[in-house]
mmCIF file of N, CA and C in Angstrom:
data_model
loop_
_atom_site.group_PDB
_atom_site.id
_atom_site.type_symbol
_atom_site.label_atom_id
_atom_site.label_comp_id
_atom_site.label_asym_id
_atom_site.label_seq_id
_atom_site.Cartn_x
_atom_site.Cartn_y
_atom_site.Cartn_z
ATOM 1 N N MET A 74 -51.011 -26.373 -10.168
ATOM 2 C CA MET A 74 -51.035 -27.583 -8.159
ATOM 3 C C MET A 74 -51.128 -28.825 -8.347
ATOM 4 N N ARG A 75 -50.945 -28.975 -7.142
ATOM 5 C CA ARG A 75 -50.661 -30.693 -7.427
ATOM 6 C C ARG A 75 -51.642 -31.249 -6.122
ATOM 7 N N THR A 76 -51.595 -30.774 -4.898
ATOM 8 C CA THR A 76 -52.487 -31.309 -3.565
ATOM 9 C C THR A 76 -53.073 -30.707 -3.861
ATOM 10 N N GLY A 77 -54.452 -31.946 -2.886
ATOM 11 C CA GLY A 77 -55.171 -31.553 -1.850
ATOM 12 C C GLY A 77 -55.739 -30.305 -1.793
ATOM 13 N N VAL A 78 -54.136 -30.115 -1.358
ATOM 14 C CA VAL A 78 -54.620 -28.641 -0.208
ATOM 15 C C VAL A 78 -54.510 -28.014 -1.064
ATOM 16 N N GLN A 79 -53.975 -27.065 -1.575
ATOM 17 C CA GLN A 79 -53.700 -26.545 -2.209
ATOM 18 C C GLN A 79 -55.247 -26.090 -3.485
ATOM 19 N N PHE A 80 -55.774 -27.163 -3.685
ATOM 20 C CA PHE A 80 -56.899 -26.895 -3.566
ATOM 21 C C PHE A 80 -57.760 -26.484 -3.349
ATOM 22 N N SER A 81 -57.203 -27.463 -1.739
ATOM 23 C CA SER A 81 -58.362 -26.731 -0.759
ATOM 24 C C SER A 81 -58.525 -25.889 -0.611
ATOM 25 N N GLN A 82 -57.406 -25.302 -0.460
ATOM 26 C CA GLN A 82 -57.458 -23.603 0.066
ATOM 27 C C GLN A 82 -57.952 -23.129 -0.921
ATOM 28 N N THR A 83 -57.034 -22.828 -2.086
ATOM 29 C CA THR A 83 -58.028 -21.923 -3.466
ATOM 30 C C THR A 83 -59.150 -22.268 -2.944
ATOM 31 N N ILE A 84 -60.176 -23.014 -3.529
ATOM 32 C CA ILE A 84 -61.686 -22.575 -3.493
ATOM 33 C C ILE A 84 -61.994 -22.265 -2.023
ATOM 34 N N ARG A 85 -61.841 -22.786 -0.924
ATOM 35 C CA ARG A 85 -62.272 -22.175 0.271
ATOM 36 C C ARG A 85 -62.168 -20.612 0.436
ATOM 37 N N SER A 86 -61.044 -19.836 -0.011
ATOM 38 C CA SER A 86 -60.743 -18.952 0.691
ATOM 39 C C SER A 86 -60.381 -18.145 -0.674
ATOM 40 N N GLY A 87 -60.483 -18.528 -2.118
ATOM 41 C CA GLY A 87 -60.512 -17.407 -3.075
ATOM 42 C C GLY A 87 -61.839 -16.453 -3.415
ATOM 43 N N VAL A 88 -61.888 -17.124 -4.906
ATOM 44 C CA VAL A 88 -62.718 -16.028 -4.999
ATOM 45 C C VAL A 88 -63.637 -17.278 -6.128
ATOM 46 N N ARG A 89 -64.522 -16.991 -6.982
ATOM 47 C CA ARG A 89 -65.030 -17.939 -7.607
ATOM 48 C C ARG A 89 -65.660 -17.064 -8.800
ATOM 49 N N SER A 90 -65.954 -17.179 -9.931
ATOM 50 C CA SER A 90 -66.135 -16.891 -11.447
ATOM 51 C C SER A 90 -66.680 -18.020 -11.951
ATOM 52 N N GLY A 91 -68.308 -17.790 -12.236
ATOM 53 C CA GLY A 91 -68.314 -19.335 -13.109
ATOM 54 C C GLY A 91 -69.120 -18.854 -15.002
ATOM 55 N N ARG A 92 -68.629 -19.819 -14.847
ATOM 56 C CA ARG A 92 -69.270 -19.723 -16.672
ATOM 57 C C ARG A 92 -69.942 -21.081 -17.206
ATOM 58 N N ARG A 93 -70.741 -21.193 -17.931
ATOM 59 C CA ARG A 93 -71.471 -22.149 -18.758
ATOM 60 C C ARG A 93 -70.907 -23.379 -18.718
ATOM 61 N N ASN A 94 -69.320 -23.761 -19.361
ATOM 62 C CA ASN A 94 -68.645 -24.653 -19.404
ATOM 63 C C ASN A 94 -67.662 -24.921 -17.439
ATOM 64 N N ILE A 95 -67.473 -23.918 -17.662
ATOM 65 C CA ILE A 95 -66.173 -23.841 -16.059
ATOM 66 C C ILE A 95 -66.107 -23.261 -15.479
ATOM 67 N N VAL A 96 -66.461 -23.462 -13.501
ATOM 68 C CA VAL A 96 -66.105 -22.685 -11.714
ATOM 69 C C VAL A 96 -64.362 -22.406 -11.819
ATOM 70 N N LEU A 97 -64.182 -21.505 -12.422
ATOM 71 C CA LEU A 97 -63.114 -20.894 -11.843
ATOM 72 C C LEU A 97 -62.654 -19.554 -10.091
ATOM 73 N N SER A 98 -62.232 -20.672 -9.383
ATOM 74 C CA SER A 98 -61.619 -20.065 -8.724
ATOM 75 C C SER A 98 -59.941 -19.499 -8.476
ATOM 76 N N ALA A 99 -59.736 -18.341 -8.269
ATOM 77 C CA ALA A 99 -58.549 -17.983 -7.260
ATOM 78 C C ALA A 99 -58.513 -17.803 -6.209
ATOM 79 N N ALA A 100 -57.485 -17.422 -5.233
ATOM 80 C CA ALA A 100 -56.615 -17.113 -4.464
ATOM 81 C C ALA A 100 -55.677 -16.655 -4.096
ATOM 82 N N LYS A 101 -54.778 -15.168 -4.437
ATOM 83 C CA LYS A 101 -53.958 -14.662 -4.114
ATOM 84 C C LYS A 101 -52.296 -15.539 -3.216
ATOM 85 N N GLN A 102 -51.547 -16.399 -3.817
ATOM 86 C CA GLN A 102 -50.638 -16.685 -3.186
ATOM 87 C C GLN A 102 -49.769 -15.674 -2.906
ATOM 88 N N ASN A 103 -48.917 -14.885 -1.789
ATOM 89 C CA ASN A 103 -47.893 -14.040 -1.572
ATOM 90 C C ASN A 103 -46.692 -15.022 -2.025
ATOM 91 N N GLY A 104 -45.326 -14.175 -3.159
ATOM 92 C CA GLY A 104 -44.392 -14.523 -3.514
ATOM 93 C C GLY A 104 -44.094 -16.744 -3.835
ATOM 94 N N GLU A 105 -44.785 -16.524 -5.107
ATOM 95 C CA GLU A 105 -45.374 -17.946 -5.608
ATOM 96 C C GLU A 105 -45.568 -17.251 -7.086
ATOM 97 N N THR A 106 -45.034 -18.233 -7.844
ATOM 98 C CA THR A 106 -45.714 -18.005 -9.403
ATOM 99 C C THR A 106 -46.871 -18.825 -9.577
ATOM 100 N N THR A 107 -47.582 -18.042 -11.000
ATOM 101 C CA THR A 107 -48.532 -18.363 -10.900
ATOM 102 C C THR A 107 -48.803 -20.135 -10.434
ATOM 103 N N ARG A 108 -49.760 -21.321 -9.889
ATOM 104 C CA ARG A 108 -50.059 -22.472 -10.399
ATOM 105 C C ARG A 108 -51.518 -21.950 -10.744
ATOM 106 N N ILE A 109 -51.840 -23.300 -11.024
ATOM 107 C CA ILE A 109 -53.146 -23.455 -11.834
ATOM 108 C C ILE A 109 -53.357 -25.089 -12.289
ATOM 109 N N GLY A 110 -54.912 -25.458 -11.774
ATOM 110 C CA GLY A 110 -55.342 -26.859 -11.402
ATOM 111 C C GLY A 110 -55.971 -26.967 -12.696
ATOM 112 N N PHE A 111 -56.690 -27.809 -12.492
ATOM 113 C CA PHE A 111 -57.979 -28.733 -13.128
ATOM 114 C C PHE A 111 -58.324 -30.032 -12.918
ATOM 115 N N ILE A 112 -59.680 -29.632 -12.450
ATOM 116 C CA ILE A 112 -60.544 -30.608 -12.043
ATOM 117 C C ILE A 112 -61.854 -31.003 -12.470
ATOM 118 N N VAL A 113 -61.475 -32.198 -12.913
ATOM 119 C CA VAL A 113 -62.544 -32.456 -14.757
ATOM 120 C C VAL A 113 -62.822 -34.114 -13.975
ATOM 121 N N SER A 114 -64.267 -34.007 -13.376
ATOM 122 C CA SER A 114 -65.136 -34.696 -12.519
ATOM 123 C C SER A 114 -65.196 -35.924 -13.591
ATOM 124 N N LYS A 115 -65.687 -37.731 -13.927
ATOM 125 C CA LYS A 115 -66.492 -37.744 -13.993
ATOM 126 C C LYS A 115 -68.217 -38.414 -14.379
ATOM 127 N N ALA A 116 -68.269 -36.773 -13.938
ATOM 128 C CA ALA A 116 -69.552 -35.963 -14.817
ATOM 129 C C ALA A 116 -69.807 -36.187 -15.577
ATOM 130 N N VAL A 117 -68.854 -35.223 -16.434
ATOM 131 C CA VAL A 117 -67.770 -34.766 -17.669
ATOM 132 C C VAL A 117 -68.380 -35.548 -18.481
ATOM 133 N N GLY A 118 -67.300 -36.560 -18.746
ATOM 134 C CA GLY A 118 -67.829 -38.246 -19.139
ATOM 135 C C GLY A 118 -66.348 -38.796 -18.949
ATOM 136 N N ASN A 119 -66.570 -40.656 -19.781
ATOM 137 C CA ASN A 119 -65.955 -41.260 -19.758
ATOM 138 C C ASN A 119 -63.856 -40.428 -19.376
ATOM 139 N N ALA A 120 -62.854 -41.662 -19.267
ATOM 140 C CA ALA A 120 -61.856 -40.914 -19.506
ATOM 141 C C ALA A 120 -61.077 -40.312 -21.466
ATOM 142 N N VAL A 121 -62.096 -40.269 -21.742
ATOM 143 C CA VAL A 121 -61.145 -40.331 -23.738
ATOM 144 C C VAL A 121 -61.477 -38.346 -23.006
ATOM 145 N N VAL A 122 -63.096 -38.561 -22.558
ATOM 146 C CA VAL A 122 -63.781 -36.591 -23.200
ATOM 147 C C VAL A 122 -63.035 -35.708 -21.953
ATOM 148 N N ARG A 123 -63.027 -37.346 -20.939
ATOM 149 C CA ARG A 123 -61.843 -35.445 -19.996
ATOM 150 C C ARG A 123 -60.932 -35.460 -20.158
ATOM 151 N N ASN A 124 -59.964 -36.352 -20.922
ATOM 152 C CA ASN A 124 -59.021 -36.106 -20.877
ATOM 153 C C ASN A 124 -58.703 -34.861 -21.970
ATOM 154 N N ARG A 125 -59.629 -34.956 -23.122
ATOM 155 C CA ARG A 125 -59.430 -33.553 -24.159
ATOM 156 C C ARG A 125 -60.366 -32.320 -23.627
ATOM 157 N N VAL A 126 -61.298 -32.468 -22.453
ATOM 158 C CA VAL A 126 -61.184 -31.358 -21.974
ATOM 159 C C VAL A 126 -60.259 -30.644 -20.799
ATOM 160 N N LYS A 127 -59.686 -30.807 -20.618
ATOM 161 C CA LYS A 127 -58.301 -31.218 -19.573
ATOM 162 C C LYS A 127 -56.997 -30.582 -20.738
ATOM 163 N N ARG A 128 -56.900 -31.100 -21.805
ATOM 164 C CA ARG A 128 -56.395 -30.836 -22.609
ATOM 165 C C ARG A 128 -56.786 -29.687 -22.729
ATOM 166 N N ARG A 129 -57.344 -29.226 -24.034
ATOM 167 C CA ARG A 129 -58.014 -27.629 -24.120
ATOM 168 C C ARG A 129 -57.692 -27.173 -23.064
ATOM 169 N N LEU A 130 -58.949 -27.536 -21.769
ATOM 170 C CA LEU A 130 -57.872 -25.533 -20.734
ATOM 171 C C LEU A 130 -56.464 -26.023 -20.731
ATOM 172 N N ARG A 131 -55.982 -26.623 -20.852
ATOM 173 C CA ARG A 131 -54.472 -26.428 -20.862
ATOM 174 C C ARG A 131 -53.940 -25.589 -21.493
ATOM 175 N N GLU A 132 -54.314 -26.203 -22.532
ATOM 176 C CA GLU A 132 -53.859 -25.469 -23.818
ATOM 177 C C GLU A 132 -54.653 -23.519 -23.608
ATOM 178 N N ALA A 133 -55.878 -23.595 -23.064
ATOM 179 C CA ALA A 133 -56.375 -22.234 -22.942
ATOM 180 C C ALA A 133 -56.206 -21.922 -22.304
ATOM 181 N N ALA A 134 -55.364 -22.212 -20.925
ATOM 182 C CA ALA A 134 -54.689 -21.364 -20.082
ATOM 183 C C ALA A 134 -52.985 -20.828 -20.572
ATOM 184 N N SER A 135 -52.949 -21.560 -21.727
ATOM 185 C CA SER A 135 -50.983 -21.286 -21.649
ATOM 186 C C SER A 135 -50.867 -20.220 -22.422
ATOM 187 N N ASP A 136 -52.307 -20.236 -23.531
ATOM 188 C CA ASP A 136 -52.180 -18.818 -24.026
ATOM 189 C C ASP A 136 -52.312 -18.163 -23.018
ATOM 190 N N THR A 137 -53.094 -18.124 -22.383
ATOM 191 C CA THR A 137 -53.298 -16.463 -21.696
ATOM 192 C C THR A 137 -51.557 -16.033 -19.950
ATOM 193 N N VAL A 138 -50.789 -17.326 -20.270
ATOM 194 C CA VAL A 138 -50.282 -17.700 -19.380
ATOM 195 C C VAL A 138 -49.238 -16.374 -19.212
ATOM 196 N N LYS A 139 -49.038 -16.083 -20.030
ATOM 197 C CA LYS A 139 -47.906 -14.354 -20.186
ATOM 198 C C LYS A 139 -48.964 -13.207 -20.104
ATOM 199 N N THR A 140 -49.689 -13.117 -19.738
ATOM 200 C CA THR A 140 -50.848 -12.639 -19.747
ATOM 201 C C THR A 140 -51.040 -12.572 -17.471
ATOM 202 N N HIS A 141 -51.242 -13.493 -17.639
ATOM 203 C CA HIS A 141 -52.172 -13.753 -15.631
ATOM 204 C C HIS A 141 -50.233 -12.907 -14.962
ATOM 205 N N PRO A 142 -50.915 -12.079 -13.673
ATOM 206 C CA PRO A 142 -49.884 -11.770 -12.833
ATOM 207 C C PRO A 142 -49.212 -12.962 -11.892
ATOM 208 N N HIS A 143 -48.563 -12.396 -11.476
ATOM 209 C CA HIS A 143 -47.781 -13.535 -10.647
ATOM 210 C C HIS A 143 -48.262 -13.474 -9.113
ATOM 211 N N GLY A 144 -48.533 -15.159 -8.002
ATOM 212 C CA GLY A 144 -48.272 -14.822 -6.891
ATOM 213 C C GLY A 144 -49.733 -15.449 -6.582
ATOM 214 N N TYR A 145 -50.684 -16.454 -8.234
ATOM 215 C CA TYR A 145 -51.933 -16.326 -7.571
ATOM 216 C C TYR A 145 -52.003 -18.369 -7.639
ATOM 217 N N TYR A 146 -53.245 -18.314 -6.655
ATOM 218 C CA TYR A 146 -53.299 -20.159 -6.836
ATOM 219 C C TYR A 146 -55.011 -20.256 -8.164
ATOM 220 N N ILE A 147 -55.146 -20.652 -9.145
ATOM 221 C CA ILE A 147 -56.322 -20.718 -10.120
ATOM 222 C C ILE A 147 -56.494 -22.270 -10.125
ATOM 223 N N ALA A 148 -57.789 -22.666 -9.935
ATOM 224 C CA ALA A 148 -58.330 -23.930 -10.004
ATOM 225 C C ALA A 148 -59.588 -23.219 -10.854
ATOM 226 N N VAL A 149 -59.292 -24.174 -11.742
ATOM 227 C CA VAL A 149 -60.434 -24.899 -12.528
ATOM 228 C C VAL A 149 -61.170 -25.870 -12.969
ATOM 229 N N ARG A 150 -62.764 -25.930 -12.582
ATOM 230 C CA ARG A 150 -63.561 -26.967 -11.800
ATOM 231 C C ARG A 150 -64.494 -26.825 -14.146
ATOM 232 N N ALA A 151 -64.081 -27.837 -14.270
ATOM 233 C CA ALA A 151 -64.994 -28.193 -15.355
ATOM 234 C C ALA A 151 -66.223 -28.825 -15.331
ATOM 235 N N LEU A 152 -67.811 -28.120 -15.981
ATOM 236 C CA LEU A 152 -68.881 -28.063 -15.717
ATOM 237 C C LEU A 152 -68.971 -29.917 -16.325
ATOM 238 N N PRO A 153 -70.620 -30.175 -17.025
ATOM 239 C CA PRO A 153 -70.811 -31.696 -17.562
ATOM 240 C C PRO A 153 -70.875 -31.235 -18.496
ATOM 241 N N ALA A 154 -71.580 -29.565 -18.788
ATOM 242 C CA ALA A 154 -71.508 -29.126 -20.410
ATOM 243 C C ALA A 154 -70.364 -28.957 -21.157
ATOM 244 N N SER A 155 -69.207 -29.529 -20.725
ATOM 245 C CA SER A 155 -67.792 -28.996 -20.885
ATOM 246 C C SER A 155 -67.287 -29.529 -21.626
ATOM 247 N N LYS A 156 -67.936 -31.012 -22.106
ATOM 248 C CA LYS A 156 -67.471 -32.292 -22.940
ATOM 249 C C LYS A 156 -67.610 -31.895 -24.445
ATOM 250 N N ASN A 157 -69.550 -30.901 -24.803
ATOM 251 C CA ASN A 157 -69.456 -30.594 -25.999
ATOM 252 C C ASN A 157 -69.423 -29.704 -26.086
ATOM 253 N N ALA A 158 -68.223 -28.291 -25.567
ATOM 254 C CA ALA A 158 -67.667 -27.362 -26.094
ATOM 255 C C ALA A 158 -66.651 -27.752 -26.561
ATOM 256 N N THR A 159 -66.106 -26.349 -27.728
ATOM 257 C CA THR A 159 -65.436 -25.927 -28.845
ATOM 258 C C THR A 159 -63.987 -25.699 -27.680
ATOM 259 N N TYR A 160 -62.925 -25.640 -28.174
ATOM 260 C CA TYR A 160 -62.084 -25.173 -27.722
ATOM 261 C C TYR A 160 -61.624 -23.886 -27.423
ATOM 262 N N GLN A 161 -62.623 -23.028 -28.311
ATOM 263 C CA GLN A 161 -62.980 -21.791 -28.749
ATOM 264 C C GLN A 161 -63.592 -21.278 -27.040
ATOM 265 N N GLN A 162 -65.229 -22.178 -27.502
ATOM 266 C CA GLN A 162 -65.714 -22.260 -26.007
ATOM 267 C C GLN A 162 -65.224 -22.184 -24.616
ATOM 268 N N LEU A 163 -64.481 -23.233 -25.015
ATOM 269 C CA LEU A 163 -63.708 -22.580 -23.788
ATOM 270 C C LEU A 163 -62.105 -22.267 -23.099
ATOM 271 N N HIS A 164 -61.785 -20.991 -24.115
ATOM 272 C CA HIS A 164 -61.374 -20.395 -24.222
ATOM 273 C C HIS A 164 -61.762 -19.269 -23.376
ATOM 274 N N HIS A 165 -62.531 -18.850 -24.519
ATOM 275 C CA HIS A 165 -63.635 -17.954 -23.640
ATOM 276 C C HIS A 165 -64.092 -17.574 -22.675
ATOM 277 N N ASP A 166 -64.778 -19.120 -22.587
ATOM 278 C CA ASP A 166 -65.451 -18.859 -20.477
ATOM 279 C C ASP A 166 -63.918 -18.938 -20.136
ATOM 280 N N TYR A 167 -63.183 -19.344 -19.924
ATOM 281 C CA TYR A 167 -61.537 -18.650 -18.989
ATOM 282 C C TYR A 167 -61.052 -18.381 -19.118
ATOM 283 N N THR A 168 -61.031 -17.164 -20.385
ATOM 284 C CA THR A 168 -60.529 -15.779 -20.188
ATOM 285 C C THR A 168 -61.857 -14.878 -19.764
ATOM 286 N N GLN A 169 -63.058 -15.469 -19.613
ATOM 287 C CA GLN A 169 -63.662 -14.085 -18.849
ATOM 288 C C GLN A 169 -64.093 -14.180 -17.100
ATOM 289 N N ALA A 170 -64.029 -15.728 -16.375
ATOM 290 C CA ALA A 170 -63.529 -16.187 -15.743
ATOM 291 C C ALA A 170 -62.610 -16.010 -14.447
ATOM 292 N N LEU A 171 -61.738 -15.722 -15.757
ATOM 293 C CA LEU A 171 -60.201 -14.913 -14.973
ATOM 294 C C LEU A 171 -60.412 -14.036 -14.674
ATOM 295 N N THR A 172 -60.471 -13.586 -15.560
ATOM 296 C CA THR A 172 -60.800 -12.150 -15.892
ATOM 297 C C THR A 172 -61.739 -11.428 -14.528
ATOM 298 N N ALA A 173 -62.916 -11.834 -14.529
ATOM 299 C CA ALA A 173 -63.795 -11.835 -13.530
ATOM 300 C C ALA A 173 -63.528 -11.112 -12.177
ATOM 301 N N ALA A 174 -63.124 -13.393 -11.917
ATOM 302 C CA ALA A 174 -61.811 -13.467 -10.547
ATOM 303 C C ALA A 174 -60.852 -12.240 -10.591
ATOM 304 N N LEU A 175 -59.857 -12.303 -10.811
ATOM 305 C CA LEU A 175 -58.927 -11.135 -10.607
ATOM 306 C C LEU A 175 -59.204 -10.132 -10.342
ATOM 307 N N THR A 176 -60.724 -9.180 -11.042
ATOM 308 C CA THR A 176 -60.729 -8.257 -11.445
ATOM 309 C C THR A 176 -62.185 -7.884 -9.241
ATOM 310 N N LYS A 177 -62.097 -9.217 -9.240
ATOM 311 C CA LYS A 177 -62.734 -9.598 -7.865
ATOM 312 C C LYS A 177 -61.652 -8.939 -6.829
ATOM 313 N N LEU A 178 -60.429 -10.482 -7.272
ATOM 314 C CA LEU A 178 -59.890 -10.022 -6.209
ATOM 315 C C LEU A 178 -59.091 -8.667 -5.882
ATOM 316 N N ALA A 179 -58.455 -7.722 -6.810
ATOM 317 C CA ALA A 179 -58.131 -6.105 -6.980
ATOM 318 C C ALA A 179 -59.284 -5.833 -5.738
ATOM 319 N N GLY A 180 -60.486 -6.032 -5.557
ATOM 320 C CA GLY A 180 -61.513 -5.268 -5.196
ATOM 321 C C GLY A 180 -61.971 -4.018 -6.045
ATOM 322 N N GLU A 181 -61.859 -4.398 -7.599
ATOM 323 C CA GLU A 181 -62.883 -3.555 -8.564
ATOM 324 C C GLU A 181 -63.865 -3.876 -7.679
ATOM 325 N N HIS A 182 -64.654 -4.613 -8.427
ATOM 326 C CA HIS A 182 -66.146 -5.191 -7.729
ATOM 327 C C HIS A 182 -66.636 -4.744 -6.946
ATOM 328 N N LYS A 183 -68.251 -4.018 -7.829
ATOM 329 C CA LYS A 183 -69.876 -4.189 -6.446
ATOM 330 C C LYS A 183 -69.633 -5.110 -6.081
ATOM 331 N N PRO A 184 -70.218 -4.900 -4.190
ATOM 332 C CA PRO A 184 -71.158 -5.764 -3.604
ATOM 333 C C PRO A 184 -72.531 -5.761 -4.578
ATOM 334 N N ARG A 185 -73.183 -7.181 -4.136
ATOM 335 C CA ARG A 185 -73.606 -7.672 -4.709
ATOM 336 C C ARG A 185 -74.802 -6.263 -3.915
ATOM 337 N N GLY A 186 -75.567 -5.913 -4.579
ATOM 338 C CA GLY A 186 -76.767 -4.994 -4.762
ATOM 339 C C GLY A 186 -76.357 -3.140 -4.317
ATOM 340 N N ALA A 187 -74.674 -3.626 -4.721
ATOM 341 C CA ALA A 187 -74.641 -2.324 -4.388
ATOM 342 C C ALA A 187 -75.374 -1.140 -5.818
ATOM 343 N N GLY A 188 -75.588 -0.293 -5.610
ATOM 344 C CA GLY A 188 -76.545 1.040 -6.229
ATOM 345 C C GLY A 188 -78.288 0.644 -7.030
ATOM 346 N N GLN A 189 -78.886 -0.312 -5.757
ATOM 347 C CA GLN A 189 -80.147 -0.684 -6.223
ATOM 348 C C GLN A 189 -80.888 -0.086 -4.855
ATOM 349 N N SER A 190 -81.406 0.607 -4.910
ATOM 350 C CA SER A 190 -82.270 1.538 -4.388
ATOM 351 C C SER A 190 -83.449 0.163 -3.103
ATOM 352 N N HIS A 191 -83.722 0.173 -2.611
ATOM 353 C CA HIS A 191 -84.430 0.070 -2.132
ATOM 354 C C HIS A 191 -86.172 0.394 -1.229
ATOM 355 N N GLU A 192 -86.728 1.225 -1.931
ATOM 356 C CA GLU A 192 -87.320 2.151 -1.235
ATOM 357 C C GLU A 192 -89.017 1.996 -2.181
#
């Protein structure tokens, strides 16, 4: 993703899944290839640290791109904790968050409070 409109549309209309180092938002976009964008703010660190985090997240996404379904916009926001995370931790967080978000989009998740009785 490259434009602010794509990012804001994904974040506003999509589902969100958070982990220790990232927050992933995903939205269905019919008829398009899957596009992934990364948001790494100055809260993560200086330019060197932010670029290192972006490179690691890009690599984590490219490792799983073959298994991504087509037709999604995915926005990955790095949290400040990501500056100290290893590639393996970021990869794990990315794959877990992506799986959770796609499950929510498919409607396979339970609504909050489902299965709990309030007696």
